[in-house]
Each structure stands twice: as C-alpha cells, then as structure tokens.
Short mmCIF file of C-alpha atoms in Angstrom, two decimals:
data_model
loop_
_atom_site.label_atom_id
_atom_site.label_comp_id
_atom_site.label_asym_id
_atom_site.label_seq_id
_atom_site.Cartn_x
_atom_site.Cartn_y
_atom_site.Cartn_z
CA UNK A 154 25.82 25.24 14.59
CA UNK A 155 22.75 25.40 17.20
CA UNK A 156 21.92 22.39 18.73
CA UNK A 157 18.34 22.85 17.19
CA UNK A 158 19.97 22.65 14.03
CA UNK A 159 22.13 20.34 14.22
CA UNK A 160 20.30 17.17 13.18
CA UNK A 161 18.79 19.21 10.04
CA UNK A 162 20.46 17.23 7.02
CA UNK A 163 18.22 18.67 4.70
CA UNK A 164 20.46 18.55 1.54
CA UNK A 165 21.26 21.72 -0.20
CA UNK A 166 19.04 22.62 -3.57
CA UNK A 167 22.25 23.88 -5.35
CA UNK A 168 24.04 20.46 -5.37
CA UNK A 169 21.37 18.48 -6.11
CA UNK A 170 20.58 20.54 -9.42
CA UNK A 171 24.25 20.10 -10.71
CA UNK A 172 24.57 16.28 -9.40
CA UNK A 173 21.10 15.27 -11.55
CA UNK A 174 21.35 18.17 -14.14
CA UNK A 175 21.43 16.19 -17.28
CA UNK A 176 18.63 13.88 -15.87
CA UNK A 177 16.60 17.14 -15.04
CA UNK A 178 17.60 18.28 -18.39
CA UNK A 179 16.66 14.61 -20.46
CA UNK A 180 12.82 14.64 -18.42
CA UNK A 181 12.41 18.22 -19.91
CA UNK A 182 13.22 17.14 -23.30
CA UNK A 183 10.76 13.97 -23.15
CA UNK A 184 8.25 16.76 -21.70
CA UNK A 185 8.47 18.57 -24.74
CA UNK A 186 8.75 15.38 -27.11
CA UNK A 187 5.33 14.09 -26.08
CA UNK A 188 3.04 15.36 -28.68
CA UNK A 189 -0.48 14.24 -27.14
CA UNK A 190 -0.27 16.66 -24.15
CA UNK A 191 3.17 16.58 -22.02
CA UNK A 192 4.65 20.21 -24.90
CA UNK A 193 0.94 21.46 -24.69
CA UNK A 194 0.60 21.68 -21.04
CA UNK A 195 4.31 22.54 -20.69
CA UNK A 196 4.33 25.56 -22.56
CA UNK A 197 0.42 26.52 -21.32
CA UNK A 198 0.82 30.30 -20.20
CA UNK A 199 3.63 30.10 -17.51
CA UNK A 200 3.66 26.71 -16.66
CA UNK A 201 7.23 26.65 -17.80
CA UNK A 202 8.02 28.87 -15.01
CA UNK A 203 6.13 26.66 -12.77
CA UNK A 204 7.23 23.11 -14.20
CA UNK A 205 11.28 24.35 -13.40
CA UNK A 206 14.77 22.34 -12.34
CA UNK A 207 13.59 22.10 -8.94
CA UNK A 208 9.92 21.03 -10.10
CA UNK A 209 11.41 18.40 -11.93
CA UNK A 210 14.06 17.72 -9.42
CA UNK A 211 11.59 15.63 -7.20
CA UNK A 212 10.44 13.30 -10.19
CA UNK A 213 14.05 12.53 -10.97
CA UNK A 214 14.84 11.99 -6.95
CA UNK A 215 11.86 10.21 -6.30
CA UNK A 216 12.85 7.81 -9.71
CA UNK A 217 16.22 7.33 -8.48
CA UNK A 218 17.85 9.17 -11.59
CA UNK A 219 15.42 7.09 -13.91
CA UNK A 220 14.78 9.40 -16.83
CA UNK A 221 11.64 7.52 -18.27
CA UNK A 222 9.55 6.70 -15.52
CA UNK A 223 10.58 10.17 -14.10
CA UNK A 224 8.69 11.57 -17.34
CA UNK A 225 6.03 9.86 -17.17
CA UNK A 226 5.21 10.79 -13.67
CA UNK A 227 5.67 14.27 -14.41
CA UNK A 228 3.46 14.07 -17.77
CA UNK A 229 1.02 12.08 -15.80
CA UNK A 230 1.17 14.98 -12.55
CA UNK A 231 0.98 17.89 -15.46
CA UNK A 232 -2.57 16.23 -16.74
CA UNK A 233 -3.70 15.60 -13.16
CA UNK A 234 -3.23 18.95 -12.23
CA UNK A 235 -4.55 20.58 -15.33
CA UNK A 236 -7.77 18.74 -14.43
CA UNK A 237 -8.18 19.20 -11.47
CA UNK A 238 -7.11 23.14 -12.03
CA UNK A 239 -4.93 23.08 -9.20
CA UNK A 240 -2.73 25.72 -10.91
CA UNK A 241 -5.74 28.17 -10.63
CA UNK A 242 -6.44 27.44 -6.95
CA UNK A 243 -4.50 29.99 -5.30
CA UNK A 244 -2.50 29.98 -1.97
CA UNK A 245 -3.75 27.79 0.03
CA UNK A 246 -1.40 27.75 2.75
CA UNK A 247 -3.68 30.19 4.84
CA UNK A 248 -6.40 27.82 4.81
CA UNK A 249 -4.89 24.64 6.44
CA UNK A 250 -6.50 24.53 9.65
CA UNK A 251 -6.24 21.67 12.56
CA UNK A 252 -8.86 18.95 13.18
CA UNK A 253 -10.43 18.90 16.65
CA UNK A 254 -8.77 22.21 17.35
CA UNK A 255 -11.96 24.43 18.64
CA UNK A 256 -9.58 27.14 18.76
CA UNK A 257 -8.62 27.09 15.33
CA UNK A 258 -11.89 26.69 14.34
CA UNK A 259 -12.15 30.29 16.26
CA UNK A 260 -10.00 31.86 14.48
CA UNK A 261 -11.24 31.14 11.11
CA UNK A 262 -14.64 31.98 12.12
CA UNK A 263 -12.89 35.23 13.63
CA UNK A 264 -11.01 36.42 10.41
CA UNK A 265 -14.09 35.56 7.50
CA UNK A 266 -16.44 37.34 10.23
CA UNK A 267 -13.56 40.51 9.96
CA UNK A 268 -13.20 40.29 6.67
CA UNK A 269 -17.10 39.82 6.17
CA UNK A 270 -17.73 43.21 7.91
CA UNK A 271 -15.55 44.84 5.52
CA UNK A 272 -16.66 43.38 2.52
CA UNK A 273 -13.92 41.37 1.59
CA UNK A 274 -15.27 39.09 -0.27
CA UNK A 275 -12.50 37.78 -2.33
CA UNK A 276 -10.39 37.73 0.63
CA UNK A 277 -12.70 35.90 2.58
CA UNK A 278 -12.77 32.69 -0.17
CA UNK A 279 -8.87 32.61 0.60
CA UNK A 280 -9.68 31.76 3.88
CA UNK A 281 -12.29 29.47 3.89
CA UNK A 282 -11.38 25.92 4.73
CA UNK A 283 -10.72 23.64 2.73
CA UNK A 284 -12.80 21.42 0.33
CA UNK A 285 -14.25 18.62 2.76
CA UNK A 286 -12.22 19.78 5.80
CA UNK A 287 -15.52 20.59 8.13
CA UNK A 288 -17.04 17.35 6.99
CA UNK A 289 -14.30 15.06 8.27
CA UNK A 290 -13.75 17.43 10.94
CA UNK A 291 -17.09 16.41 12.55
CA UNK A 292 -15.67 12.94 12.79
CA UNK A 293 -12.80 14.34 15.09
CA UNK A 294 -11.95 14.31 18.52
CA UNK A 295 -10.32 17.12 20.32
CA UNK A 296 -7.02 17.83 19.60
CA UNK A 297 -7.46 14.93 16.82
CA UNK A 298 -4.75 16.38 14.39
CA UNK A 299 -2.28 19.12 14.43
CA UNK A 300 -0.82 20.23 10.84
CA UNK A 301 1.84 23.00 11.76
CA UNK A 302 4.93 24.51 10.94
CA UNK A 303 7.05 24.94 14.08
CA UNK A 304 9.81 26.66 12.58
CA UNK A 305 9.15 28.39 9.44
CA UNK A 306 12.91 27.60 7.64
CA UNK A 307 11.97 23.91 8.25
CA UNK A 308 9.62 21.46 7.28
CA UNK A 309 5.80 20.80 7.68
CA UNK A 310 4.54 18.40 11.11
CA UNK A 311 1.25 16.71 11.21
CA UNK A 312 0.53 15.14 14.39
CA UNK A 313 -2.29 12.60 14.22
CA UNK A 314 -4.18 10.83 17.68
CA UNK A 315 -5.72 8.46 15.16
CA UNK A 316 -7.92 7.00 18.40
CA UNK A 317 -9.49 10.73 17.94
CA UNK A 318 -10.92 9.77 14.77
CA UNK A 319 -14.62 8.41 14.12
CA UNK A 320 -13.50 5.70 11.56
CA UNK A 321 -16.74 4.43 10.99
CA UNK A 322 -18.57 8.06 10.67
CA UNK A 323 -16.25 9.04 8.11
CA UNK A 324 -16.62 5.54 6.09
CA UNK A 325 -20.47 6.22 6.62
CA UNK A 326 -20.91 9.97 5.78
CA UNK A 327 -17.93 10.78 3.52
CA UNK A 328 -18.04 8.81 -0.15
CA UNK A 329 -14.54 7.59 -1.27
CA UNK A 330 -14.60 10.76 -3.97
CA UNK A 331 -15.05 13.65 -1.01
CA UNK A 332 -12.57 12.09 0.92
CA UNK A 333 -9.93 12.14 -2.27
CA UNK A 334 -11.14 15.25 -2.84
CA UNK A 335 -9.95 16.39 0.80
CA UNK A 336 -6.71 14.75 0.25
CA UNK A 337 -6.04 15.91 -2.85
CA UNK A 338 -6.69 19.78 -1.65
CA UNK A 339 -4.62 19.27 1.64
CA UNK A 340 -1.63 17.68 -0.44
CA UNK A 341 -1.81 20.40 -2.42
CA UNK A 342 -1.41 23.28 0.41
CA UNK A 343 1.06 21.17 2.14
CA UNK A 344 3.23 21.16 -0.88
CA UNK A 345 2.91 24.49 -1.43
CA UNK A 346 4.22 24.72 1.90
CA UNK A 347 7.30 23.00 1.35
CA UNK A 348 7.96 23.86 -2.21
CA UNK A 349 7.96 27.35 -0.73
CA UNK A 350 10.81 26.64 2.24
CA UNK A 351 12.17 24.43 0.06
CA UNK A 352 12.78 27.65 -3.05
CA UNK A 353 13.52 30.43 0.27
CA UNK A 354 16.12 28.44 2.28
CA UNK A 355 17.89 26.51 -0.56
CA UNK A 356 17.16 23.29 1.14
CA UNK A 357 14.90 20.57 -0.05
CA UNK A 358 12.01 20.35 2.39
CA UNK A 359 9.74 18.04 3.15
CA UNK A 360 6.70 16.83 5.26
CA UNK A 361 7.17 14.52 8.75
CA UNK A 362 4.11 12.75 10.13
CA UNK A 363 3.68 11.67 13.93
CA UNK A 364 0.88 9.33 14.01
CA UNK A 365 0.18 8.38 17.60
CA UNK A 366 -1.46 4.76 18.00
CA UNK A 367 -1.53 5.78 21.73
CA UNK A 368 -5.44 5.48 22.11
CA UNK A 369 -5.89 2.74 19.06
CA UNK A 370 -6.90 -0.94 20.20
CA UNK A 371 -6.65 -3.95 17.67
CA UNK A 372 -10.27 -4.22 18.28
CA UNK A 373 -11.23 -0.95 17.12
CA UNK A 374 -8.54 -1.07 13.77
CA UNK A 375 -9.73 -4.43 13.15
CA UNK A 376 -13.45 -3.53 12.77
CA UNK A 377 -12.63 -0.27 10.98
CA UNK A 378 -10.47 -2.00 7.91
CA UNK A 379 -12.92 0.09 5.70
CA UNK A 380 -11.20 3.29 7.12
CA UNK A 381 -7.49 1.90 6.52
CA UNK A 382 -8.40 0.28 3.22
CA UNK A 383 -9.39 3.50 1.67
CA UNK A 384 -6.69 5.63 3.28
CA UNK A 385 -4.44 3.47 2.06
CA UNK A 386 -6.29 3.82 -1.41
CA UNK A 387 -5.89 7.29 -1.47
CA UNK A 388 -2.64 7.83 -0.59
CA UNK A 389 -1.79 5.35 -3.67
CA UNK A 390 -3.61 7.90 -5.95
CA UNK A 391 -2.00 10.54 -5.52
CA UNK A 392 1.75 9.29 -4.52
CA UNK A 393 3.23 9.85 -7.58
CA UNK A 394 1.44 13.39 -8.12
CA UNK A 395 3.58 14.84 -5.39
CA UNK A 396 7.27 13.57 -5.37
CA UNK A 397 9.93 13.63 -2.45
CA UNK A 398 6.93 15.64 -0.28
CA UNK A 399 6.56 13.34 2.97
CA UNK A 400 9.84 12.46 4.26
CA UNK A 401 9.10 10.19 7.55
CA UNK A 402 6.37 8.67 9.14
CA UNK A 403 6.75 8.25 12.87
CA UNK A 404 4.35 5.76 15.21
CA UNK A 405 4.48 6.79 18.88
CA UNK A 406 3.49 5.16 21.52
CA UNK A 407 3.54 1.90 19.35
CA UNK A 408 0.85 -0.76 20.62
CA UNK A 409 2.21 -4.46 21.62
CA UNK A 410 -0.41 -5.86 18.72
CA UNK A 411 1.00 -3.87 15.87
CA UNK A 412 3.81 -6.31 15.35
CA UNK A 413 1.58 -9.05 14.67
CA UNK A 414 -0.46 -7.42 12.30
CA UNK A 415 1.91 -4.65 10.70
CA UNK A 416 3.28 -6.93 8.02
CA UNK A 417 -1.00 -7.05 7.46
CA UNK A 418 -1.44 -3.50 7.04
CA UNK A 419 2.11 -2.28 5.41
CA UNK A 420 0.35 -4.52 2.44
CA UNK A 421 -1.97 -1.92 1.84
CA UNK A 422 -0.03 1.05 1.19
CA UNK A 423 2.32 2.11 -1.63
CA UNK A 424 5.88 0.66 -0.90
CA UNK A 425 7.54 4.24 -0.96
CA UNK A 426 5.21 5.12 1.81
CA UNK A 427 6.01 2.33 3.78
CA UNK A 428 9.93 2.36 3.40
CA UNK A 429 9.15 5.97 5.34
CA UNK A 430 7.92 4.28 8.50
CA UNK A 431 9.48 4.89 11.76
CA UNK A 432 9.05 4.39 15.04
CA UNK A 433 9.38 6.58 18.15
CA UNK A 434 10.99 4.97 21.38
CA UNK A 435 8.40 4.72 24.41
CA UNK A 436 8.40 8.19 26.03
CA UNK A 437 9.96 6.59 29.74
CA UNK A 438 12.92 5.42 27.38
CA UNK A 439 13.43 9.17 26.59
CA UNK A 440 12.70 10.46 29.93
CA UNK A 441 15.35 7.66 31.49
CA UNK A 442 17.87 8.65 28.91
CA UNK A 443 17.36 12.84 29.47
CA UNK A 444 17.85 12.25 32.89
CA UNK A 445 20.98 10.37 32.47
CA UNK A 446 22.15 12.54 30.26
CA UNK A 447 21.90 15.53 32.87
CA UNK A 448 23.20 13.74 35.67
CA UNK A 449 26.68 14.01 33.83
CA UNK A 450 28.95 17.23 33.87
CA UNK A 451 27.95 19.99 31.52
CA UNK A 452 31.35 20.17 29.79
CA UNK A 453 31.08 16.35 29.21
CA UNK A 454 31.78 15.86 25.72
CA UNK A 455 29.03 13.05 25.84
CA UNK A 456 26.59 15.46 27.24
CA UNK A 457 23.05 15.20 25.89
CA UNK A 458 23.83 11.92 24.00
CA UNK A 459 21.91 9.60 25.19
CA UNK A 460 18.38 10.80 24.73
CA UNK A 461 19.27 13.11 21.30
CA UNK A 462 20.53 9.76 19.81
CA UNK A 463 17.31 8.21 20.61
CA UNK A 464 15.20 11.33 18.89
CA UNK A 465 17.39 11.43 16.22
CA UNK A 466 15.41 10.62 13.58
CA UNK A 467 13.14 12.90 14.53
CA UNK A 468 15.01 15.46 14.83
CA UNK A 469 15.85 15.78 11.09
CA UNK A 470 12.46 17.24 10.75
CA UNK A 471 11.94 19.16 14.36
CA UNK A 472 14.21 20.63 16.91
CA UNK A 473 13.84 19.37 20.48
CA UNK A 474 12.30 22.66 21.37
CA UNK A 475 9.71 22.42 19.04
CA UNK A 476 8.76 19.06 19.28
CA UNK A 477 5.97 18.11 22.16
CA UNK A 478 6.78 17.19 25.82
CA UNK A 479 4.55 14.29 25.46
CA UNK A 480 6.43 12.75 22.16
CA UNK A 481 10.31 13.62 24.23
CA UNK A 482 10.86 17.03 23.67
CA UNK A 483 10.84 20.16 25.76
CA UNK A 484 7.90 21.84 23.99
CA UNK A 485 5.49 22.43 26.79
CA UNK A 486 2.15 24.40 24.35
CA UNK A 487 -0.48 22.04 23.94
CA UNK A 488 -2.48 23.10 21.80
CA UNK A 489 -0.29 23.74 18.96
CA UNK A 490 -0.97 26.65 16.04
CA UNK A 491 -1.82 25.95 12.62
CA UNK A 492 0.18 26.46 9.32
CA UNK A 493 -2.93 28.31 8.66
CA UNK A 494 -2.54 30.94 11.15
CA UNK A 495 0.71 31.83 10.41
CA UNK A 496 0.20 32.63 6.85
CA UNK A 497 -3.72 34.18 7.29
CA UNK A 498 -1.89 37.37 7.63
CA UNK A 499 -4.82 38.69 9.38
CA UNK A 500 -3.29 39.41 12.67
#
C-alpha cells in the first residue's frame, strides 16, 4: 500500500451490506408498509432503483442499526426530495464551482459562452451555477472557499477562510429561504459526488470540511451571531435528508478565544455535526515534526512518524500530497480546481 493510501479506512460497501442486511432489509419493508406516501413514492417510476441497499445503507448507519427511526428518516428524505424534485434535477456535479475563485468564475463564463456559440442550449443549463451560488458569492473574499475533489477515488474537500466571508451582507441581502435553497442544491451535488465514488470504488465515501478560523476575531463572530445562528439552522434542516455524507470537520489555525466560547456555539448545531469536529495542530507543530522526521535515516522504521501521526486524521480523507502546504502537506497549487471542472467535460 502507497503511503497516500495508507490512512484511507474508508470501509468496504460489500461488508457493510451483509453486516446490516436484515436492518436494510426491515427499513424497506416499513417503506413499503406506510400507506400515506413512504409505497407510493417508493415504487414512483424507478425510484426503487434509486432508493437501493446502499441508499438505505446510510439511514441504517447513521441510526446506529435502529430500524424505526432509520424509516422514518428515509420516508421523511423520500417526501423532501419528491418536493423539492431533486430526482428531476440532473447532474449537478459539473456545476459546483468555488467561492472567491475569479478563475473559476472564468471558466464557467468560458464554457456557457462555448456552448452559447453553438447553440447548446440544454447543455448550457447543466452548467450554470447553482441556485443562489452568485448571490452569496458576492459576499466572498478571494479564495473564500474551495469545494474540490483532489483525488477522484476519494472523497469530497471543502476548504472554507470563513474571515473571507461578508457575514453581515449575506444576513442582509440573502433571506433565510435563498440561503436553504443554496444549501439544499449544494448538498445535493456534493452527494451526488460521493454517492458516485462511493457505488465506483466499493468504498463508502464521504465529505471532509477544513474550516480555517485563521482570519476570524471574537469580535467579528460575536457581532455576526445572525450568520452562525442561521447556518447552524440550516444545517439542522437538512441533516437527516443526507445520511453518513460529511465525515469530519477540521478547524485550522484554531483561535486562543474559541475555547471559551466553543461550548457557546457547539449549542447551536445538530449533535451529529458536532461529534464530527476536529481540530488541526498549529502548522509550526507540523513543520517541527516534518523536520524531525527527516533528520532521521531513511530506512528508519520510525521514518515519517512524527508529523503523519499528527495529520492523521486528516489524512483519512486526503493524502499528504493533496492536501495544502499551508494546512501541513506538500501540496504547493494555490488556487485549487473545482469539482466542477473536472466533471464539465468541456475541456
């Protein structure tokens, strides 16, 4: 095994449909037994294809085994979607672009300008961003937020400067319905994302966030409670809509005033979110331990150790290659590439 692969635990799909088969199996069956709309929409053209063992898979995981609740969700996630017709929106993987990113923005513009010459218009809808995207995207800083896919057998990265973000703008100009609207369009992609790595490498994948606090000062959080409050509210709507999708949560460059306050703002967010919080060790730590580590002799069993025990978490989710110099790896591009324009298939 590579070393870039080494630290990918990602358990196998195969296993995990024989260890909770009869659970998968008993949340089917109450599918089917609800009368008022869970057999309806289950059996609606080929939503029985879509609503599968591995579909159902991340209701039981996320339930702990729990049959009922586990039905419910899924009941509850087959309404939401129906409304919402997000089995009639398409791939949307092409579409997730980068906030701040003037480059990306670019590249969009480049492609629907393309496919604009040669009248293709139902092309060029696929590619248009994203329901609210260029609304909170005028509330961004450069380089504000990277959403990418670094390795394309692994999981989903966002990487958030939250200091790049106009709090108060968005709380201003966006109502709380456009900005659940966003979410609920960008969950979707994202899970189509990883529902699609997840079905081609047999591995059940799943979303990392790296939220850096880096530029963030208690002053500005504090005054923009507005912003957090109805983050936090959205991500409580739609947590149960899209099961075992974010895996970890890293903070980097952790502020000295977020202990004080963290038991504060951990309040306002589901508890399965929280219990996903991390936190990254300062950068110098890494550096320190790297260059330890390569002051040693090469065949050195211990070799490497020291600083790839401190990114191990991390590493679960993103090789050392691919993960930023400025967050302890050895990836050197700044800016980073979309999950957008890997999958416009434009180039």
């Amino acid at each position: 095994m590579s070393i870039s692969n080494q630290h990918d635990n990602r358990p196998f799909i195969s296993d995990l449909l024989v260890k909770h088969s009869v659970a998968i199996e008993a949340v089917r069956s109450r599918i089917q037994a609800d009368t008022n709309i869970g057999k309806e929409l289950y059996n609606k053209g080929d939503n029985a294809k879509r609503y599968d063992d591995i579909w159902i898979l991340r209701f039981v995981l996320s339930h702990k085994g729990n049959v009922k609740p586990a039905a419910k969700a899924a009941i509850r996630t087959m309404k939401f979607r129906e409304d919402k017709k997000l089995n009639e929106v398409g791939d949307l993987r092409p579409r997730i672009q980068n906030h701040g990113d003037a480059i990306d923005r670019d590249r969009l513009r480049l492609r629907l300008s393309k496919l604009s010459s040669n009248r293709s218009k139902s092309r060029s809808m696929e590619l248009k961003p994203l329901p609210g995207f260029a609304l909170y995207d005028s509330f961004c800083g450069e380089h504000c937020t990277f959403q990418i896919l670094p390795d394309t057998n692994r999981g989903l990265v966002v990487i958030c400067d939250a200091g790049q973000i106009d709090m108060e703008g968005v709380i201003q100009n966006m109502t709380e319905e456009a900005m659940t609207e966003k979410y609920i369009y960008l969950k979707e992609a994202f899970f189509q994302v990883a529902d699609e790595v997840t079905r081609r490498t047999g591995q059940l994948t799943k979303q990392m966030n790296l939220i850096d606090l880096g530029n963030v000062t208690w002053k500005e959080l504090n005054r923009n409670r507005a912003y957090v409050r109805r983050d936090a509210k959205c991500a409580k709507a739609l947590e149960d809509y899209y099961p075992q999708l974010l895996g970890t949560s890293f903070i980097a460059n952790s502020p000295a005033w977020l202990s004080g306050v963290w038991s504060v703002f951990r309040s306002l967010f589901p508890k399965r979110v929280v219990e996903k919080v991390d936190f990254l060790p300062p950068l110098e730590k890494i550096i320190r331990a790297r260059s330890k580590s390569s002051s040693r002799s090469s065949s050195s069993s211990s070799n490497d150790a020291d600083h790839l025990n401190l990114l191990k978490p991390i590493l679960r989710y993103i090789s050392e290659e691919h993960l930023p110099v400025r967050y302890g790896g050895r990836n050197e591009q700044w800016p980073l590439p979309s999950i957008g324009s890997i999958y416009d298939g434009l180039d």
